[in-house]
Structures are given as structure tokens and as C-alpha cells.
Short mmCIF file of C-alpha atoms in Angstrom, two decimals:
data_model
loop_
_atom_site.label_atom_id
_atom_site.label_comp_id
_atom_site.label_asym_id
_atom_site.label_seq_id
_atom_site.Cartn_x
_atom_site.Cartn_y
_atom_site.Cartn_z
CA UNK A 30 -39.55 21.01 -75.98
CA UNK A 31 -36.81 19.21 -74.02
CA UNK A 32 -34.25 21.65 -71.13
CA UNK A 33 -31.97 19.77 -70.25
CA UNK A 34 -31.06 21.77 -67.00
CA UNK A 35 -29.22 20.28 -64.67
CA UNK A 36 -28.64 21.38 -61.30
CA UNK A 37 -26.04 21.82 -58.14
CA UNK A 38 -26.69 21.86 -54.65
CA UNK A 39 -23.92 23.03 -53.50
CA UNK A 40 -22.16 25.23 -49.94
CA UNK A 41 -20.16 28.16 -50.41
CA UNK A 42 -16.58 26.50 -48.69
CA UNK A 43 -16.07 27.66 -44.76
CA UNK A 44 -13.20 29.56 -46.31
CA UNK A 45 -14.96 32.01 -47.92
CA UNK A 46 -17.73 32.59 -44.75
CA UNK A 47 -17.80 36.01 -43.19
CA UNK A 48 -20.11 35.05 -40.21
CA UNK A 49 -18.48 34.84 -36.71
CA UNK A 50 -16.29 31.54 -36.47
CA UNK A 51 -18.27 30.55 -32.39
CA UNK A 52 -22.04 30.19 -34.91
CA UNK A 53 -20.31 27.30 -37.45
CA UNK A 54 -18.66 24.04 -35.42
CA UNK A 55 -15.28 23.72 -34.97
CA UNK A 56 -13.42 20.28 -37.16
CA UNK A 57 -16.64 20.18 -39.20
CA UNK A 58 -16.80 20.66 -43.40
CA UNK A 59 -19.89 21.21 -45.32
CA UNK A 60 -21.28 18.18 -46.62
CA UNK A 61 -20.96 19.39 -51.30
CA UNK A 62 -24.00 18.03 -52.29
CA UNK A 63 -24.97 18.18 -56.51
CA UNK A 64 -27.87 17.18 -57.48
CA UNK A 65 -29.30 16.73 -61.50
CA UNK A 66 -33.19 15.57 -63.12
CA UNK A 67 -34.24 12.34 -63.57
CA UNK A 68 -36.15 13.60 -66.19
CA UNK A 69 -35.25 15.90 -69.05
CA UNK A 70 -36.93 19.30 -68.63
CA UNK A 71 -36.06 20.61 -65.49
CA UNK A 72 -39.06 23.21 -64.19
CA UNK A 73 -42.91 23.07 -64.67
CA UNK A 74 -43.07 27.02 -65.10
CA UNK A 75 -43.74 26.86 -68.48
CA UNK A 76 -40.22 27.95 -70.04
CA UNK A 77 -39.02 24.63 -67.94
CA UNK A 78 -36.48 27.26 -66.01
CA UNK A 79 -35.76 28.19 -62.24
CA UNK A 80 -36.33 31.83 -62.13
CA UNK A 81 -34.30 32.67 -58.36
CA UNK A 82 -35.10 32.24 -55.24
CA UNK A 83 -36.84 28.51 -54.65
CA UNK A 84 -36.60 26.76 -52.19
CA UNK A 85 -35.50 23.59 -51.33
CA UNK A 86 -35.44 21.42 -48.02
CA UNK A 87 -33.02 18.93 -48.03
CA UNK A 88 -32.79 16.29 -45.19
CA UNK A 89 -29.56 14.44 -43.84
CA UNK A 90 -28.58 12.15 -40.86
CA UNK A 91 -26.53 13.89 -38.54
CA UNK A 92 -23.25 11.86 -36.45
CA UNK A 93 -25.95 10.81 -33.35
CA UNK A 94 -28.53 8.68 -35.49
CA UNK A 95 -30.58 11.86 -36.28
CA UNK A 96 -31.87 14.01 -38.45
CA UNK A 97 -32.46 17.51 -39.48
CA UNK A 98 -33.92 19.65 -42.78
CA UNK A 99 -32.76 23.02 -43.28
CA UNK A 100 -33.69 25.16 -46.73
CA UNK A 101 -31.48 25.74 -49.61
CA UNK A 102 -31.76 28.62 -52.65
CA UNK A 103 -31.60 28.53 -56.28
CA UNK A 104 -30.45 30.65 -58.57
CA UNK A 105 -31.69 31.16 -61.27
CA UNK A 106 -28.82 29.21 -63.19
CA UNK A 107 -30.53 26.30 -60.75
CA UNK A 108 -26.97 27.11 -57.67
CA UNK A 109 -28.04 26.25 -54.77
CA UNK A 110 -26.60 27.68 -50.98
CA UNK A 111 -27.50 27.45 -47.51
CA UNK A 112 -30.27 30.09 -46.72
CA UNK A 113 -28.29 30.18 -43.79
CA UNK A 114 -24.87 29.08 -43.42
CA UNK A 115 -25.11 28.38 -39.53
CA UNK A 116 -28.36 26.24 -40.31
CA UNK A 117 -26.56 24.02 -42.96
CA UNK A 118 -25.21 19.89 -43.27
CA UNK A 119 -21.36 19.42 -41.77
CA UNK A 120 -19.66 16.25 -41.45
CA UNK A 121 -18.77 15.80 -37.51
CA UNK A 122 -15.28 14.25 -36.89
CA UNK A 123 -15.47 10.22 -37.39
CA UNK A 124 -19.02 10.47 -38.99
CA UNK A 125 -18.67 7.71 -41.51
CA UNK A 126 -21.72 8.15 -43.57
CA UNK A 127 -25.06 10.36 -44.07
CA UNK A 128 -28.70 9.38 -45.47
CA UNK A 129 -29.87 11.99 -47.49
CA UNK A 130 -32.90 13.02 -49.78
CA UNK A 131 -34.59 16.61 -50.50
CA UNK A 132 -38.35 17.90 -51.52
CA UNK A 133 -38.59 20.50 -54.25
CA UNK A 134 -42.04 22.64 -53.34
CA UNK A 135 -43.82 24.36 -56.00
CA UNK A 136 -45.59 26.50 -53.94
CA UNK A 137 -42.67 28.10 -52.64
CA UNK A 138 -42.37 26.64 -48.79
CA UNK A 139 -39.95 24.32 -47.58
CA UNK A 140 -41.42 22.43 -45.36
CA UNK A 141 -39.88 19.90 -42.81
CA UNK A 142 -39.26 16.34 -43.76
CA UNK A 143 -40.30 13.96 -41.22
CA UNK A 144 -37.24 10.82 -42.21
CA UNK A 145 -39.52 7.95 -43.43
CA UNK A 146 -42.55 9.40 -43.04
CA UNK A 147 -45.64 11.23 -44.97
CA UNK A 148 -46.74 14.42 -45.98
CA UNK A 149 -49.24 15.94 -48.53
CA UNK A 150 -49.50 17.66 -51.06
CA UNK A 151 -52.51 19.67 -53.44
CA UNK A 152 -52.36 21.13 -56.78
CA UNK A 153 -53.47 24.09 -57.56
CA UNK A 154 -57.00 24.41 -58.94
CA UNK A 155 -56.46 27.55 -60.96
CA UNK A 156 -53.14 26.89 -62.96
CA UNK A 157 -53.63 30.11 -65.58
CA UNK A 158 -50.82 32.23 -64.24
CA UNK A 159 -48.52 30.77 -61.20
CA UNK A 160 -50.65 27.86 -60.16
CA UNK A 161 -48.63 26.57 -63.05
CA UNK A 162 -45.48 25.95 -61.18
CA UNK A 163 -46.82 26.17 -57.59
CA UNK A 164 -47.88 22.99 -58.75
CA UNK A 165 -44.48 20.93 -58.56
CA UNK A 166 -43.05 19.07 -56.64
CA UNK A 167 -39.33 16.71 -56.79
CA UNK A 168 -38.51 14.44 -54.60
CA UNK A 169 -35.05 13.12 -54.76
CA UNK A 170 -34.70 9.44 -53.46
CA UNK A 171 -32.97 9.20 -50.10
CA UNK A 172 -29.22 7.89 -50.82
CA UNK A 173 -26.19 7.44 -48.68
CA UNK A 174 -23.08 8.74 -48.71
CA UNK A 175 -19.75 8.02 -46.85
CA UNK A 176 -17.38 10.83 -45.52
CA UNK A 177 -15.64 12.43 -47.63
CA UNK A 178 -18.01 12.31 -50.96
CA UNK A 179 -20.14 14.31 -52.50
CA UNK A 180 -24.16 13.28 -52.33
CA UNK A 181 -25.45 12.93 -55.83
CA UNK A 182 -29.21 13.38 -55.56
CA UNK A 183 -31.55 12.58 -58.98
CA UNK A 184 -34.73 14.75 -58.01
CA UNK A 185 -37.97 13.35 -59.75
CA UNK A 186 -41.20 14.65 -61.03
CA UNK A 187 -43.81 13.67 -57.84
CA UNK A 188 -46.67 14.67 -60.36
CA UNK A 189 -48.23 14.20 -63.55
CA UNK A 190 -48.01 16.36 -66.45
CA UNK A 191 -51.16 16.46 -68.74
CA UNK A 192 -50.85 18.82 -71.90
CA UNK A 193 -54.08 18.85 -74.37
CA UNK A 194 -53.90 19.98 -77.53
CA UNK A 195 -56.78 21.57 -79.36
CA UNK A 196 -57.24 20.74 -83.42
CA UNK A 197 -57.52 23.63 -85.48
CA UNK A 198 -60.44 22.78 -88.31
CA UNK A 199 -63.89 24.29 -89.72
CA UNK A 200 -65.90 24.64 -86.33
CA UNK A 201 -63.17 26.20 -84.32
CA UNK A 202 -62.50 28.60 -86.77
CA UNK A 203 -65.94 29.93 -87.47
CA UNK A 204 -66.82 29.79 -83.41
CA UNK A 205 -63.25 30.73 -82.24
CA UNK A 206 -64.60 33.86 -80.78
CA UNK A 207 -66.91 31.94 -78.55
CA UNK A 208 -64.83 29.71 -76.77
CA UNK A 209 -63.73 30.03 -73.07
CA UNK A 210 -61.85 27.33 -71.89
CA UNK A 211 -61.11 23.85 -70.80
CA UNK A 212 -60.82 22.20 -67.65
CA UNK A 213 -59.25 18.65 -66.24
CA UNK A 214 -63.72 18.16 -64.20
CA UNK A 215 -63.49 15.74 -61.19
CA UNK A 216 -60.14 15.32 -60.51
CA UNK A 217 -58.67 14.95 -56.88
CA UNK A 218 -56.66 18.02 -55.84
CA UNK A 219 -54.92 16.94 -52.81
CA UNK A 220 -53.32 13.74 -51.14
CA UNK A 221 -51.00 12.26 -48.91
CA UNK A 222 -47.97 10.89 -49.41
CA UNK A 223 -44.73 8.20 -47.71
CA UNK A 224 -42.62 6.75 -48.31
CA UNK A 225 -42.37 2.69 -50.20
CA UNK A 226 -40.39 0.05 -49.11
CA UNK A 227 -36.41 0.93 -50.28
CA UNK A 228 -37.43 4.85 -50.66
CA UNK A 229 -37.22 4.03 -53.87
CA UNK A 230 -41.07 6.37 -54.77
CA UNK A 231 -43.33 7.90 -52.33
CA UNK A 232 -46.37 6.00 -52.14
CA UNK A 233 -50.13 7.99 -52.89
CA UNK A 234 -53.44 8.33 -51.28
CA UNK A 235 -55.82 10.54 -52.91
CA UNK A 236 -58.25 13.09 -50.91
CA UNK A 237 -61.86 11.98 -52.01
CA UNK A 238 -63.00 14.55 -50.48
CA UNK A 239 -60.84 17.24 -52.23
CA UNK A 240 -62.17 16.63 -55.65
CA UNK A 241 -62.62 19.69 -57.94
CA UNK A 242 -62.31 21.01 -61.77
CA UNK A 243 -58.67 22.24 -62.49
CA UNK A 244 -57.53 25.04 -64.84
CA UNK A 245 -55.17 24.36 -66.98
CA UNK A 246 -51.90 27.14 -68.64
CA UNK A 247 -53.19 28.08 -71.75
CA UNK A 248 -50.06 27.59 -74.35
CA UNK A 249 -51.87 29.18 -77.11
CA UNK A 250 -51.02 27.99 -80.28
CA UNK A 251 -48.69 25.04 -80.88
CA UNK A 252 -46.72 24.01 -83.23
CA UNK A 253 -47.50 20.46 -83.68
CA UNK A 254 -46.18 16.50 -85.88
CA UNK A 255 -49.26 15.12 -86.40
CA UNK A 256 -49.65 12.54 -89.17
CA UNK A 257 -46.42 12.75 -90.03
CA UNK A 258 -47.01 16.51 -90.54
CA UNK A 259 -46.51 20.15 -88.92
CA UNK A 260 -49.44 21.36 -88.16
CA UNK A 261 -50.79 24.64 -85.78
CA UNK A 262 -53.11 23.79 -83.26
CA UNK A 263 -56.69 26.37 -82.11
CA UNK A 264 -54.65 26.37 -78.58
CA UNK A 265 -52.80 24.02 -76.79
CA UNK A 266 -53.20 23.67 -72.89
CA UNK A 267 -50.88 21.79 -69.98
CA UNK A 268 -51.32 20.98 -66.36
CA UNK A 269 -50.12 19.94 -62.79
CA UNK A 270 -52.62 16.64 -61.51
CA UNK A 271 -51.53 13.94 -59.35
CA UNK A 272 -50.49 10.21 -59.67
CA UNK A 273 -53.86 7.97 -59.89
CA UNK A 274 -55.93 5.89 -62.12
CA UNK A 275 -58.46 7.77 -64.76
CA UNK A 276 -61.52 5.98 -64.93
CA UNK A 277 -63.69 3.96 -67.78
CA UNK A 278 -66.36 6.24 -68.73
CA UNK A 279 -66.32 9.37 -66.77
CA UNK A 280 -65.42 12.81 -68.39
CA UNK A 281 -62.33 14.05 -67.70
CA UNK A 282 -61.41 17.19 -70.21
CA UNK A 283 -65.20 19.84 -70.63
CA UNK A 284 -64.68 22.39 -73.45
CA UNK A 285 -66.51 25.23 -73.18
CA UNK A 286 -68.07 27.95 -76.02
CA UNK A 287 -70.91 30.46 -75.61
CA UNK A 288 -73.68 29.35 -77.56
CA UNK A 289 -72.92 25.49 -76.73
CA UNK A 290 -73.48 22.88 -74.60
CA UNK A 291 -70.38 21.88 -73.03
CA UNK A 292 -68.30 19.30 -74.91
CA UNK A 293 -67.00 16.20 -72.95
CA UNK A 294 -63.82 14.52 -73.83
CA UNK A 295 -64.84 10.63 -71.97
CA UNK A 296 -62.40 8.41 -71.63
CA UNK A 297 -63.92 4.90 -72.95
CA UNK A 298 -61.39 2.83 -73.60
CA UNK A 299 -59.68 0.00 -70.37
CA UNK A 300 -58.85 2.37 -67.26
CA UNK A 301 -55.13 3.45 -67.17
CA UNK A 302 -53.38 6.25 -65.07
CA UNK A 303 -51.40 9.23 -64.70
CA UNK A 304 -48.21 8.06 -63.63
CA UNK A 305 -45.79 10.75 -61.16
CA UNK A 306 -43.45 12.00 -63.83
CA UNK A 307 -44.81 11.11 -66.86
CA UNK A 308 -46.92 13.42 -69.17
CA UNK A 309 -49.58 12.74 -71.47
CA UNK A 310 -50.08 14.71 -75.03
CA UNK A 311 -54.18 14.37 -76.18
CA UNK A 312 -55.14 15.56 -79.76
CA UNK A 313 -58.43 16.35 -79.64
CA UNK A 314 -60.81 17.97 -81.86
CA UNK A 315 -64.43 19.22 -81.69
CA UNK A 316 -66.56 19.83 -84.16
CA UNK A 317 -70.42 21.24 -84.22
CA UNK A 318 -72.62 18.23 -83.42
CA UNK A 319 -70.41 17.62 -79.98
CA UNK A 320 -68.23 15.26 -81.22
CA UNK A 321 -64.93 15.40 -79.12
CA UNK A 322 -62.35 12.81 -80.46
CA UNK A 323 -58.45 12.32 -79.78
CA UNK A 324 -55.81 11.01 -82.62
CA UNK A 325 -53.33 10.02 -80.40
CA UNK A 326 -52.19 10.33 -76.56
CA UNK A 327 -48.51 10.57 -76.04
CA UNK A 328 -47.32 8.51 -73.17
CA UNK A 329 -43.43 9.40 -72.37
CA UNK A 330 -41.16 11.03 -69.47
CA UNK A 331 -41.25 14.80 -68.97
CA UNK A 332 -39.53 15.01 -72.16
CA UNK A 333 -40.50 12.80 -75.43
CA UNK A 334 -42.25 9.75 -75.22
CA UNK A 335 -44.17 6.47 -77.30
CA UNK A 336 -47.35 7.10 -77.84
CA UNK A 337 -51.05 4.94 -78.64
CA UNK A 338 -53.48 5.37 -79.23
CA UNK A 339 -57.09 6.13 -78.41
CA UNK A 340 -60.61 6.35 -79.06
CA UNK A 341 -63.66 8.08 -77.60
CA UNK A 342 -67.06 9.16 -76.97
#
């Protein structure tokens, strides 16, 4: 599904504030900010919408060359206001320009940002509930805004989404009561990021000591188009993962049924990468002989994309 829900970063006008005037810089005006999503979808909640109360860290330089990160809070429509009007970004008298960027951390934190620095992020190993949306990380690339203008920020997902459709067949129907779920196995759960040259992207380094299994969010049966026909899947899942390589000849998905040894999907094509901001949709079929086949993988942005075929063993 596509969601086109751009969101606004804005601050209440100075004249509307009720705080003591001594708390707010004199002859300063609030920096106005607007933001939109680079991808068609917005949040990583199951329905793609803001639930209200999410915190976003907005960083901007100030008139003396330093900078600060302040927390803004989202409404259900995606609007953001300063959590504390006395801790918001202002234009100082005579200030010519500011550099601005912002982060949204899906776990509810609004961590301090080190300008041109680095940080760390972990996805949740159990994404069956709110662990899915807690795994999301959004970054609005650093941009320069001139005095008197709005700062227009574009947010991009810094994680990849993996969607797994299990195709319904005689085996899944016969053993549906024995099905226990799917997991993405032995994949990095955490890593560090740094802002790379030109400040256009984040560079990721995975923690090789922090690998584990990810239990995806269960979407239930989904209507999809396969071979030109609309079908309903046996069940479908999605998970958020750190960007990284999918290794050749490595088992990456495990499917569990009571009374059966685990069924595995082994990536047997050339090395590929799950890239940030992209969605990788796998159509998987399982049969009683233990064969796991993938009909296609659709790769695209957070909305729809092109497709290419992979084989498995």
C-alpha cells in the first residue's frame, strides 16, 4: 500500500506563546521548518501513519557557529511542535544562515546529535508488536537555509523493509494448524552510522558481535498479484532490518511447522544488499518435501518498485 502523508515541522508563532517573555530571546524569531518524506510511505507503523507523541530531534547551527538539538513532538497528522518553546530554534538578529538536519528514532528517544558525527542504532529482534515501529530510523539530510526562509527537510528511512509472502498451497492448507512462524536468521541487529562526504547519506558499520534472529510483524493473509492474477497469501510478514549484504549460499529465512524440521530459504544468487529506504518483497512457496522456492523478489523504495527473479535451494 502507498501512503502519501507528508508531515510538517512547525513552531507556534511568538505572539501565540504564553511563556514569560524573559524566557524567550528578544528580537529573535522562530525558525520555521517544513518536512516531507522522500519515500511514498511515512512511518513504519503497520498502517504507515503517525500515532501522535513521537519525538523528533532537530539540530541547527546558531549565530556563534555552535549548534544544538531540540526535541519536537508529532501530532497524529504529522505536525511537529517544539516540546519546550524555550528550547526551540530561533533566528538571532543579523544571523545569515543555518545548517539544519533531523532524526526520528522509532524507539521514542530523541537523542542528541553530534554535528557531522556518528551514532548507533539497533533494530528490535522481536517485531511482532510495537517492536516493528520501534526499529524505524529516519534522517533528514543536512541542508542550509538562509535567514527569512523556511528550512525544508526531506526525511529518508535509514532501514530496509523485508516483506515475506508465503504462498498458499496444498501443504500449507493441510498443515496450517502446525505453522509456528518465520524468522530472519543470523543477521546484524545493531550498527554504527556516520555522516559521509557531502552529508548526503549515512555510512553504516555493522556489529558482527550482535547478530541474531528477527521475528517479523505478522500481517496475516494478504491480497497480492502473482503471475497476473490476484491471490490471497497463506500469511505474510514484514520486518525492518539494518542496511547490509545478503550473503551468497547463506540461509536467511526459517519457516517452522510442528512435526517438521525447519524449512529454510537459502540465498543462492549473487551477493545483494538490502539497502536503506528500499523494500524487498519475497514470494515464498513451501512444500512437504522440504523444498523452499521463491518466485520473485520485488525491490523498490518504501512504495512500489521494479522486480527481478531469484532462485533458491
